[in-house]
Every structure is written in C-alpha cells, then in structure tokens.
Amino acid sequence: MSEQTQRRSTSQTRRVVVVGAGMAGVQTAVALREQGFTGTVTLIGAEPHQPYDRPPLSKAVLLGKAEGSAFEVDFETLGIELALGRDALGVRPADRELDTEAGPVPYDVLVLATGAEPVMLPGTEGVPGVHLLRTLDDAERLRPVLARQHDIVVVGAGWIGAEFATAAREAGCAVTVVEAADRPLAGALPAEVAAPMAAWYADSGADLRTHTRVARVEPGAVVLDDGSRVPAGAVVVGIGARPATAWLAGSGIGLGRHGDVLADDRLRTGVPDVYAVGDCASFPSGRYGERLLVHHWDNALQGPRTVAANILGESDAVYDPVPYFWSEQFGRFVQYAGHHAAADRLVWRGDPAGPSWSVCWLREDRLVALLAVGRPRDLAQGRRLIEAGRRMDAEALADPARPLKSATAEPV
C-alpha cells in the first residue's frame, strides 16, 4: 500500500466535527463529501433553525419577500449529521473533545467555523427597541418594525448600516443614520473613495449625520451627543462585528488581537487537527504580505475547499484568495476585490458623482484592489488581473470607456 493510499484510508475513518452552521461550516461539510470523505461528519450549530444563508436577511427576508434563506443542501443524503440548537462551550484538545450544552462531543478533526458576532452599542444591552441584524431571529423581529413604518435610527454607516437603511427606506420608514466618523464606510475605504457615497443617503431620503455619536436611547427617541433628540420607534446597531471565539478561552488555540483564530496558510490552527475558516479566522496572505481577517461571504465560501483538501491529505492546499465582497445599497450594486492597504496609487475610472464608476488601487503598477459601483465587468476583469499580478498602464486604466483587461502594460 502506497503512503498516499494509506493516508487516504486513515483519513476516511476519522470523525470530523464542524462547529458553526453558517456558510463556512456548511460548505466545509459539503466540501468534505464532494472531495470523497467517507468518515463521520457532524455539523454543530448554536441556532435551532435549519442552516441558512445570511445575505438575504438584510434584503428579501427583512422586507417580507421571503420567509427564510435555508441552504438547499440535503444533509441526510450527504450523510452529514446536524446537531442544532447547541452552543459550543469549550475545546479540550488533549482529550479531543468539544464541550457543548448537550455534553462533550469527541472528534478526530475539529473545524472552527463559528463566524462573527455583532458589536453592541455600550449601554443599550437589553434596552427595548434596540436591534441587531445578524440572525434570522433578528430579521424576523425587525420585519414588523419596517412594516409599521416606524421612525428608525441606524447607528453606523458601514456595510450593514447602509443595507438596512436601504431596506427601511424601501419600506417607507423615516431613517436617520448616525455615524461617529466623518463619512460612511470609514473603516473600510479611504476618505476620497467613501466621500461620494454620502450623497447616496440624501438621494434615498435618509438623513446621514456624521461626526455624531449616540449619548443614550430613551423610549421613542435617541439622544445624540450634541443634545438633539431624534424620534426612534426602533434603533438598529451596525457598528461592526468581532470573531465569535470567546468560548475558546483556555483551549490553547491561539487568538489574535481582534479575537480571531490564528490560522496558517492551510487554515490549520496551532493545535493538531484543529482548523479554522470563515469570519472567525485570520490567515497569512502571501499575495498581500500580511495577515487578513475577512468578514465576507465569499471567504466563507472559498476557504472550506482548502480545509477539506487538507483534512483529506491528498494535497498541500494553500489558501491565498483575492478577497471579494458585494453590497446592494441605495439602488447601487457595489463590488470590491483585493486588498488596498499597501497600495501606492489610486486611479479613478469614471465620475463618482455619476451612477457608475470604479476605483483601482496599484502597487508598483500592479493592480491589487478594485471597487466597482455599477460596473460588474470592471470587477470581473479586475479580479482576474489581480490574481495574475498584471502590471497596468495607469493612463489607459483611467479611461472608463476602455475595457480594464486592455489597460495592461504587458501582454495578457
């Protein structure tokens, strides 16, 4: 028997336990089966609901256009055991056991896919009328709020704040968005790129107040730090998310400064046979030369394939994606690919006051990131150019009428 055949035979008899039944967890379980794993696969989720996709929560589910967003996966046929409504409490690597509310679960391989949890606005825990939007239950609590067309205050002008404000305006609610920074998406995009997006709020009829913080929430109103009061039948908090990893304290599994599980480039933790994937994990990117923590859907879709391949041991799969995400807000389709932190040049394609435009980030003339507003072709071509590491002609790149793929400084 060859060493590879022996390794495959051994891997097939192992028990894989996946903690987290969101996109990353579900896709890990599915990828194991797709890649030929025949051992036991158990998927453990904290929520009692059938595993579901999250993007529709801030759109169709919230507006009552869909009752849910359950994954179209036949877990029974795939031989994936679901254990739902169970919180993970801890890991004991020496015993190879996961502690849950329902008791310990033994494993041979453990995959951490617990995602991220929203950050609560200090002082509002348990206050009636204050909402988060992360889970199906959150969306179902907010749906009647929108249906009754309450005055709504949204705290935070990030991605989720903008998407919720969009849905609330579509439902006919009066919306005030409160942002502590000087612009929307301050934590995600540089000032010159995010600044044009402020006009989108006014165009939609939402009131965006920057340089503003919430002092307190009272019944029917939000009091701002300048003393003004804003009517609020409901308050929705969207000020960020952090990896849901507090339960790993004392396990010996290394965490980063944001609470992220420190995975390597094969999505392995520092503990044998424990992997981490999706929003809860960071990984070193050879492409960008730094550790990335990516809280977006595509990362939760792509990473599981690497995890499954490495569990099976048939390849030495490295995870180094071009990060990608999208957002639908105020009638615009916004897409981003790459990572712009180390860029040394920014090139505009089109007028940011118009309905469609793109921004390209270069480093040493190579495209490293791209933001496209209503220009999906730019995004598709740009993503491939980033993956290929192509050198670009900045002057040609600035011409929005020219296909992005033709603006390379070298043959494609």
CSV table of C-alpha atoms in Angstrom, one decimal:
chain,number,residue,atom,x,y,z
A,1,MET,CA,0.0,0.0,0.0
A,2,SER,CA,1.4,3.4,-1.0
A,3,GLU,CA,1.9,6.1,1.6
A,4,GLN,CA,-0.8,8.3,-0.1
A,5,THR,CA,-3.3,5.4,-0.2
A,6,GLN,CA,-2.6,4.6,3.4
A,7,ARG,CA,-3.0,8.3,4.4
A,8,ARG,CA,-6.3,8.5,2.5
A,9,SER,CA,-7.6,5.2,4.1
A,10,THR,CA,-6.8,6.5,7.5
A,11,SER,CA,-8.4,9.9,6.9
A,12,GLN,CA,-11.6,8.3,5.7
A,13,THR,CA,-12.3,6.7,9.1
A,14,ARG,CA,-11.9,9.9,11.1
A,15,ARG,CA,-14.7,11.8,12.8
A,16,VAL,CA,-14.8,15.4,11.6
A,17,VAL,CA,-16.8,17.8,13.8
A,18,VAL,CA,-17.6,21.3,12.4
A,19,VAL,CA,-18.6,24.0,14.9
A,20,GLY,CA,-20.8,26.6,13.3
A,21,ALA,CA,-23.7,26.0,10.9
A,22,GLY,CA,-23.3,29.2,8.8
A,23,MET,CA,-21.9,29.4,5.3
A,24,ALA,CA,-18.3,28.4,6.3
A,25,GLY,CA,-19.5,25.4,8.4
A,26,VAL,CA,-22.0,24.1,5.9
A,27,GLN,CA,-19.6,24.5,3.0
A,28,THR,CA,-16.9,22.6,4.9
A,29,ALA,CA,-19.2,19.7,5.5
A,30,VAL,CA,-20.3,19.7,1.9
A,31,ALA,CA,-16.8,20.0,0.5
A,32,LEU,CA,-15.6,17.0,2.6
A,33,ARG,CA,-18.3,14.9,0.9
A,34,GLU,CA,-17.6,16.4,-2.6
A,35,GLN,CA,-13.9,15.6,-2.2
A,36,GLY,CA,-14.7,12.0,-1.3
A,37,PHE,CA,-14.5,11.9,2.5
A,38,THR,CA,-16.5,8.9,3.8
A,39,GLY,CA,-15.9,9.3,7.6
A,40,THR,CA,-18.3,10.8,10.1
A,41,VAL,CA,-19.2,14.5,9.6
A,42,THR,CA,-21.1,16.3,12.3
A,43,LEU,CA,-22.2,19.9,11.9
A,44,ILE,CA,-23.0,21.7,15.2
A,45,GLY,CA,-24.9,25.0,15.2
A,46,ALA,CA,-25.9,27.3,18.0
A,47,GLU,CA,-29.2,28.3,16.4
A,48,PRO,CA,-32.2,25.9,16.3
A,49,HIS,CA,-33.0,26.8,12.7
A,50,GLN,CA,-32.1,24.8,9.6
A,51,PRO,CA,-28.8,26.2,8.4
A,52,TYR,CA,-29.3,29.3,6.3
A,53,ASP,CA,-27.6,31.9,4.3
A,54,ARG,CA,-27.2,35.4,5.7
A,55,PRO,CA,-27.1,38.0,2.8
A,56,PRO,CA,-30.9,37.7,2.2
A,57,LEU,CA,-31.6,38.7,5.8
A,58,SER,CA,-30.9,42.4,5.1
A,59,LYS,CA,-32.9,42.3,1.9
A,60,ALA,CA,-35.7,39.8,1.0
A,61,VAL,CA,-36.3,38.3,4.5
A,62,LEU,CA,-36.3,41.7,6.1
A,63,LEU,CA,-38.8,43.1,3.6
A,64,GLY,CA,-41.1,40.1,3.8
A,65,LYS,CA,-40.3,39.0,0.3
A,66,ALA,CA,-39.0,35.6,1.6
A,67,GLU,CA,-39.7,33.6,4.7
A,68,GLY,CA,-36.2,32.3,5.1
A,69,SER,CA,-33.0,31.6,3.3
A,70,ALA,CA,-32.2,27.9,4.2
A,71,PHE,CA,-29.4,26.3,2.3
A,72,GLU,CA,-30.5,24.0,-0.5
A,73,VAL,CA,-28.4,21.1,0.9
A,74,ASP,CA,-29.7,17.6,1.5
A,75,PHE,CA,-27.8,16.9,4.7
A,76,GLU,CA,-29.4,13.5,5.2
A,77,THR,CA,-28.4,12.2,1.7
A,78,LEU,CA,-24.9,13.5,2.1
A,79,GLY,CA,-24.6,11.8,5.5
A,80,ILE,CA,-24.0,15.0,7.4
A,81,GLU,CA,-25.3,14.8,11.0
A,82,LEU,CA,-26.9,18.0,12.2
A,83,ALA,CA,-26.8,19.0,15.9
A,84,LEU,CA,-28.6,22.3,16.1
A,85,GLY,CA,-29.5,24.5,19.0
A,86,ARG,CA,-26.2,23.7,20.8
A,87,ASP,CA,-23.8,26.3,22.0
A,88,ALA,CA,-20.1,25.4,22.0
A,89,LEU,CA,-18.6,25.9,25.4
A,90,GLY,CA,-15.0,24.9,25.0
A,91,VAL,CA,-12.4,22.6,23.5
A,92,ARG,CA,-10.2,20.2,25.3
A,93,PRO,CA,-7.5,19.3,22.7
A,94,ALA,CA,-5.7,16.8,24.9
A,95,ASP,CA,-9.0,14.7,25.1
A,96,ARG,CA,-10.0,15.6,21.6
A,97,GLU,CA,-13.4,16.7,22.8
A,98,LEU,CA,-15.6,19.6,22.1
A,99,ASP,CA,-17.8,20.7,25.1
A,100,THR,CA,-21.3,21.7,24.2
A,101,GLU,CA,-24.5,22.5,26.2
A,102,ALA,CA,-25.6,18.9,25.4
A,103,GLY,CA,-22.4,17.4,26.6
A,104,PRO,CA,-19.0,16.6,25.2
A,105,VAL,CA,-18.6,15.6,21.5
A,106,PRO,CA,-15.5,13.6,20.6
A,107,TYR,CA,-13.6,14.4,17.4
A,108,ASP,CA,-10.6,13.3,15.4
A,109,VAL,CA,-10.6,16.6,13.4
A,110,LEU,CA,-12.3,19.8,14.5
A,111,VAL,CA,-13.2,22.7,12.3
A,112,LEU,CA,-13.9,26.1,13.9
A,113,ALA,CA,-16.5,28.0,11.8
A,114,THR,CA,-18.3,30.0,14.4
A,115,GLY,CA,-18.3,33.2,12.4
A,116,ALA,CA,-18.6,36.7,13.9
A,117,GLU,CA,-21.0,38.3,16.3
A,118,PRO,CA,-22.1,42.0,16.1
A,119,VAL,CA,-20.8,44.6,18.5
A,120,MET,CA,-23.4,46.0,20.7
A,121,LEU,CA,-23.7,49.8,21.4
A,122,PRO,CA,-22.5,50.3,25.0
A,123,GLY,CA,-25.3,51.0,27.4
A,124,THR,CA,-28.0,49.6,25.2
A,125,GLU,CA,-27.9,45.9,26.2
A,126,GLY,CA,-31.5,44.8,27.0
A,127,VAL,CA,-33.0,48.2,26.1
A,128,PRO,CA,-36.4,47.7,24.4
A,129,GLY,CA,-36.5,48.7,20.7
A,130,VAL,CA,-32.7,48.3,20.2
A,131,HIS,CA,-31.9,45.7,17.5
A,132,LEU,CA,-29.0,44.0,15.8
A,133,LEU,CA,-29.2,42.4,12.4
A,134,ARG,CA,-27.2,39.2,12.2
A,135,THR,CA,-29.5,36.2,12.6
A,136,LEU,CA,-32.8,35.0,11.2
A,137,ASP,CA,-34.4,35.8,14.5
A,138,ASP,CA,-33.1,39.4,14.3
A,139,ALA,CA,-34.6,39.8,10.8
A,140,GLU,CA,-37.9,38.4,11.9
A,141,ARG,CA,-38.1,40.8,14.9
A,142,LEU,CA,-37.3,43.7,12.6
A,143,ARG,CA,-39.7,42.8,9.8
A,144,PRO,CA,-42.9,44.1,11.6
A,145,VAL,CA,-40.9,47.3,12.6
A,146,LEU,CA,-40.4,48.1,8.9
A,147,ALA,CA,-44.0,47.0,8.0
A,148,ARG,CA,-45.4,49.5,10.5
A,149,GLN,CA,-43.1,52.2,9.0
A,150,HIS,CA,-41.6,53.3,12.3
A,151,ASP,CA,-39.1,56.1,12.5
A,152,ILE,CA,-35.8,54.3,12.6
A,153,VAL,CA,-32.3,55.4,13.8
A,154,VAL,CA,-29.4,53.3,12.4
A,155,VAL,CA,-26.2,53.6,14.3
A,156,GLY,CA,-23.2,53.1,12.0
A,157,ALA,CA,-22.8,53.9,8.3
A,158,GLY,CA,-20.9,50.7,7.4
A,159,TRP,CA,-22.0,48.0,5.0
A,160,ILE,CA,-24.7,46.6,7.2
A,161,GLY,CA,-26.0,50.0,8.2
A,162,ALA,CA,-26.3,51.1,4.6
A,163,GLU,CA,-28.0,47.9,3.6
A,164,PHE,CA,-30.5,48.1,6.4
A,165,ALA,CA,-31.1,51.8,5.7
A,166,THR,CA,-31.8,50.9,2.1
A,167,ALA,CA,-34.4,48.3,3.1
A,168,ALA,CA,-36.0,50.7,5.6
A,169,ARG,CA,-36.4,53.4,3.1
A,170,GLU,CA,-37.9,50.9,0.6
A,171,ALA,CA,-40.4,50.0,3.3
A,172,GLY,CA,-41.3,53.7,3.7
A,173,CYS,CA,-39.7,54.4,7.0
A,174,ALA,CA,-38.1,57.7,8.0
A,175,VAL,CA,-34.4,56.8,8.5
A,176,THR,CA,-31.7,58.7,10.4
A,177,VAL,CA,-28.2,57.2,10.2
A,178,VAL,CA,-25.7,58.3,12.9
A,179,GLU,CA,-22.0,57.8,12.2
A,180,ALA,CA,-19.2,58.8,14.5
A,181,ALA,CA,-16.7,59.2,11.7
A,182,ASP,CA,-16.7,61.9,9.0
A,183,ARG,CA,-18.0,59.7,6.3
A,184,PRO,CA,-19.7,56.4,5.5
A,185,LEU,CA,-17.5,53.2,5.4
A,186,ALA,CA,-14.7,55.0,7.3
A,187,GLY,CA,-13.3,51.7,8.5
A,188,ALA,CA,-13.3,50.1,5.0
A,189,LEU,CA,-12.4,52.7,2.4
A,190,PRO,CA,-10.2,55.8,2.2
A,191,ALA,CA,-11.8,59.2,2.5
A,192,GLU,CA,-11.7,60.2,-1.1
A,193,VAL,CA,-13.4,57.0,-2.2
A,194,ALA,CA,-16.1,56.9,0.6
A,195,ALA,CA,-16.9,60.6,0.5
A,196,PRO,CA,-19.0,60.4,-2.7
A,197,MET,CA,-21.2,57.7,-1.1
A,198,ALA,CA,-22.6,60.2,1.5
A,199,ALA,CA,-24.8,61.7,-1.2
A,200,TRP,CA,-26.5,58.3,-1.7
A,201,TYR,CA,-28.2,58.6,1.6
A,202,ALA,CA,-29.7,62.0,0.8
A,203,ASP,CA,-30.8,60.8,-2.6
A,204,SER,CA,-32.7,58.0,-1.0
A,205,GLY,CA,-34.3,60.3,1.6
A,206,ALA,CA,-32.2,59.1,4.5
A,207,ASP,CA,-30.7,61.6,6.9
A,208,LEU,CA,-27.0,60.9,7.4
A,209,ARG,CA,-25.4,62.6,10.4
A,210,THR,CA,-21.6,62.2,10.5
A,211,HIS,CA,-19.3,63.3,13.4
A,212,THR,CA,-22.1,62.2,15.6
A,213,ARG,CA,-22.4,59.8,18.5
A,214,VAL,CA,-25.3,58.4,20.5
A,215,ALA,CA,-25.5,59.7,24.1
A,216,ARG,CA,-28.3,57.5,25.1
A,217,VAL,CA,-31.5,55.7,24.0
A,218,GLU,CA,-34.8,56.7,25.6
A,219,PRO,CA,-38.3,55.4,24.9
A,220,GLY,CA,-39.2,56.7,21.5
A,221,ALA,CA,-36.1,58.7,20.9
A,222,VAL,CA,-32.3,58.7,20.5
A,223,VAL,CA,-30.4,61.5,22.3
A,224,LEU,CA,-27.2,62.5,20.4
A,225,ASP,CA,-24.0,63.8,21.8
A,226,ASP,CA,-24.9,67.4,20.8
A,227,GLY,CA,-28.1,67.1,22.9
A,228,SER,CA,-30.5,66.8,20.0
A,229,ARG,CA,-33.3,64.2,20.0
A,230,VAL,CA,-34.2,62.0,17.1
A,231,PRO,CA,-37.6,60.2,17.0
A,232,ALA,CA,-37.0,56.5,17.1
A,233,GLY,CA,-39.6,53.7,17.1
A,234,ALA,CA,-36.6,51.4,16.7
A,235,VAL,CA,-32.8,51.6,16.8
A,236,VAL,CA,-30.7,49.3,14.7
A,237,VAL,CA,-27.0,49.0,15.6
A,238,GLY,CA,-24.4,48.2,12.9
A,239,ILE,CA,-21.1,49.3,14.3
A,240,GLY,CA,-19.1,46.2,13.4
A,241,ALA,CA,-18.6,42.6,14.3
A,242,ARG,CA,-15.9,40.5,16.0
A,243,PRO,CA,-15.0,36.8,15.7
A,244,ALA,CA,-17.2,34.6,17.9
A,245,THR,CA,-14.4,33.0,19.7
A,246,ALA,CA,-14.7,33.9,23.4
A,247,TRP,CA,-15.7,30.3,24.1
A,248,LEU,CA,-12.2,29.2,23.1
A,249,ALA,CA,-10.6,30.8,26.2
A,250,GLY,CA,-8.3,28.3,27.9
A,251,SER,CA,-8.2,25.9,25.0
A,252,GLY,CA,-4.7,26.6,23.9
A,253,ILE,CA,-5.9,27.7,20.4
A,254,GLY,CA,-4.1,30.9,19.6
A,255,LEU,CA,-6.2,34.1,19.1
A,256,GLY,CA,-5.2,37.4,17.5
A,257,ARG,CA,-5.8,40.9,18.9
A,258,HIS,CA,-9.3,41.0,17.3
A,259,GLY,CA,-10.2,37.7,18.8
A,260,ASP,CA,-9.5,35.9,15.5
A,261,VAL,CA,-8.3,32.3,15.5
A,262,LEU,CA,-4.7,32.4,14.1
A,263,ALA,CA,-4.7,30.0,11.2
A,264,ASP,CA,-1.8,29.3,9.0
A,265,ASP,CA,-1.9,29.4,5.2
A,266,ARG,CA,-3.6,26.0,5.1
A,267,LEU,CA,-6.2,27.1,7.6
A,268,ARG,CA,-4.7,25.0,10.4
A,269,THR,CA,-4.5,26.3,13.9
A,270,GLY,CA,-1.5,25.8,16.2
A,271,VAL,CA,-3.3,22.8,17.8
A,272,PRO,CA,-3.0,19.5,15.9
A,273,ASP,CA,-6.1,18.5,13.8
A,274,VAL,CA,-7.9,21.7,14.5
A,275,TYR,CA,-8.7,24.0,11.5
A,276,ALA,CA,-10.4,27.4,11.4
A,277,VAL,CA,-12.3,29.0,8.5
A,278,GLY,CA,-14.6,32.0,7.7
A,279,ASP,CA,-15.3,35.1,9.7
A,280,CYS,CA,-13.7,33.7,12.9
A,281,ALA,CA,-10.2,33.1,11.5
A,282,SER,CA,-7.4,35.2,10.1
A,283,PHE,CA,-4.8,33.8,7.7
A,284,PRO,CA,-1.4,35.0,6.3
A,285,SER,CA,-1.6,36.1,2.7
A,286,GLY,CA,1.5,35.7,0.6
A,287,ARG,CA,-0.2,37.8,-2.1
A,288,TYR,CA,-0.5,40.8,0.2
A,289,GLY,CA,2.3,40.1,2.7
A,290,GLU,CA,0.1,40.4,5.8
A,291,ARG,CA,-2.4,38.5,7.9
A,292,LEU,CA,-6.0,39.0,6.7
A,293,LEU,CA,-9.3,38.8,8.7
A,294,VAL,CA,-12.0,38.8,6.1
A,295,HIS,CA,-15.6,39.2,7.3
A,296,HIS,CA,-17.4,38.5,4.0
A,297,TRP,CA,-19.5,35.8,2.3
A,298,ASP,CA,-17.0,34.8,-0.4
A,299,ASN,CA,-14.3,34.0,2.2
A,300,ALA,CA,-16.7,31.6,3.9
A,301,LEU,CA,-17.5,30.0,0.6
A,302,GLN,CA,-13.9,29.6,-0.7
A,303,GLY,CA,-12.0,28.6,2.5
A,304,PRO,CA,-13.8,25.4,3.2
A,305,ARG,CA,-12.5,23.8,0.0
A,306,THR,CA,-8.9,24.3,1.3
A,307,VAL,CA,-9.9,22.9,4.7
A,308,ALA,CA,-11.5,19.8,3.2
A,309,ALA,CA,-8.5,19.2,0.9
A,310,ASN,CA,-6.1,19.4,3.8
A,311,ILE,CA,-8.2,17.2,6.0
A,312,LEU,CA,-8.2,14.5,3.3
A,313,GLY,CA,-4.4,15.0,3.0
A,314,GLU,CA,-4.3,14.4,-0.7
A,315,SER,CA,-2.9,17.9,-1.5
A,316,ASP,CA,-1.0,20.6,0.3
A,317,ALA,CA,-3.6,23.2,-0.4
A,318,VAL,CA,-2.6,26.8,0.4
A,319,TYR,CA,-5.3,29.5,1.0
A,320,ASP,CA,-4.4,32.8,-0.5
A,321,PRO,CA,-7.5,34.3,-2.2
A,322,VAL,CA,-8.2,37.6,-3.7
A,323,PRO,CA,-10.8,38.8,-1.2
A,324,TYR,CA,-14.2,39.7,-2.7
A,325,PHE,CA,-17.5,41.1,-1.5
A,326,TRP,CA,-20.5,43.0,-2.7
A,327,SER,CA,-23.2,45.2,-1.2
A,328,GLU,CA,-26.6,46.4,-2.6
A,329,GLN,CA,-27.4,49.8,-1.2
A,330,PHE,CA,-29.5,52.8,-2.3
A,331,GLY,CA,-30.1,51.3,-5.8
A,332,ARG,CA,-26.4,50.6,-6.4
A,333,PHE,CA,-24.5,47.4,-6.8
A,334,VAL,CA,-21.1,47.8,-5.1
A,335,GLN,CA,-18.4,45.2,-5.5
A,336,TYR,CA,-14.8,45.1,-4.2
A,337,ALA,CA,-12.0,42.7,-4.9
A,338,GLY,CA,-8.5,42.6,-3.4
A,339,HIS,CA,-6.9,44.4,-0.5
A,340,HIS,CA,-5.8,48.1,-0.9
A,341,ALA,CA,-3.9,48.7,2.4
A,342,ALA,CA,-0.4,48.7,0.8
A,343,ALA,CA,-1.3,50.4,-2.5
A,344,ASP,CA,0.8,53.4,-3.6
A,345,ARG,CA,-1.5,54.8,-6.3
A,346,LEU,CA,-5.2,55.3,-6.8
A,347,VAL,CA,-6.8,55.6,-10.2
A,348,TRP,CA,-10.4,56.6,-10.9
A,349,ARG,CA,-12.5,55.2,-13.8
A,350,GLY,CA,-15.5,57.5,-14.3
A,351,ASP,CA,-17.2,60.3,-12.3
A,352,PRO,CA,-18.0,59.3,-8.7
A,353,ALA,CA,-21.0,61.7,-8.9
A,354,GLY,CA,-22.4,59.5,-11.6
A,355,PRO,CA,-24.3,56.3,-11.5
A,356,SER,CA,-21.4,54.0,-12.3
A,357,TRP,CA,-17.7,54.3,-11.7
A,358,SER,CA,-14.7,52.3,-10.4
A,359,VAL,CA,-11.6,52.9,-8.4
A,360,CYS,CA,-8.4,50.9,-8.9
A,361,TRP,CA,-5.5,50.6,-6.4
A,362,LEU,CA,-2.0,49.9,-7.7
A,363,ARG,CA,1.2,48.9,-6.0
A,364,GLU,CA,4.3,49.2,-8.2
A,365,ASP,CA,2.0,49.4,-11.2
A,366,ARG,CA,0.3,46.1,-10.3
A,367,LEU,CA,-3.4,46.1,-9.7
A,368,VAL,CA,-4.0,45.0,-6.0
A,369,ALA,CA,-7.6,46.1,-5.4
A,370,LEU,CA,-10.7,47.4,-7.2
A,371,LEU,CA,-14.0,48.9,-6.1
A,372,ALA,CA,-16.8,48.9,-8.8
A,373,VAL,CA,-20.1,50.8,-8.5
A,374,GLY,CA,-22.5,49.6,-11.2
A,375,ARG,CA,-19.6,48.3,-13.3
A,376,PRO,CA,-19.6,44.5,-12.9
A,377,ARG,CA,-17.4,44.0,-16.0
A,378,ASP,CA,-14.7,46.0,-14.4
A,379,LEU,CA,-14.9,43.9,-11.3
A,380,ALA,CA,-14.8,40.6,-13.2
A,381,GLN,CA,-11.9,41.6,-15.3
A,382,GLY,CA,-10.1,43.3,-12.4
A,383,ARG,CA,-10.3,40.3,-10.2
A,384,ARG,CA,-8.6,38.2,-12.8
A,385,LEU,CA,-5.9,40.8,-13.3
A,386,ILE,CA,-5.3,41.0,-9.5
A,387,GLU,CA,-4.9,37.2,-9.4
A,388,ALA,CA,-2.5,37.3,-12.3
A,389,GLY,CA,-0.4,40.1,-10.8
A,390,ARG,CA,-0.5,42.1,-14.1
A,391,ARG,CA,1.3,45.4,-14.5
A,392,MET,CA,-1.1,48.1,-15.6
A,393,ASP,CA,-0.9,51.3,-17.7
A,394,ALA,CA,-2.4,53.9,-15.3
A,395,GLU,CA,-3.3,56.3,-18.1
A,396,ALA,CA,-5.2,53.6,-20.0
A,397,LEU,CA,-6.7,52.4,-16.8
A,398,ALA,CA,-8.3,55.9,-16.2
A,399,ASP,CA,-10.3,55.7,-19.4
A,400,PRO,CA,-13.7,54.3,-18.3
A,401,ALA,CA,-14.6,53.5,-21.9
A,402,ARG,CA,-11.7,51.2,-22.3
A,403,PRO,CA,-12.1,47.6,-21.1
A,404,LEU,CA,-10.0,47.1,-18.0
A,405,LYS,CA,-8.3,44.0,-19.4
A,406,SER,CA,-6.9,46.1,-22.3
A,407,ALA,CA,-5.2,48.5,-19.9
A,408,THR,CA,-2.3,46.2,-19.0
A,409,ALA,CA,1.3,47.3,-19.6
A,410,GLU,CA,2.2,43.8,-20.7
A,411,PRO,CA,0.6,41.1,-23.0
A,412,VAL,CA,-2.3,39.3,-21.3
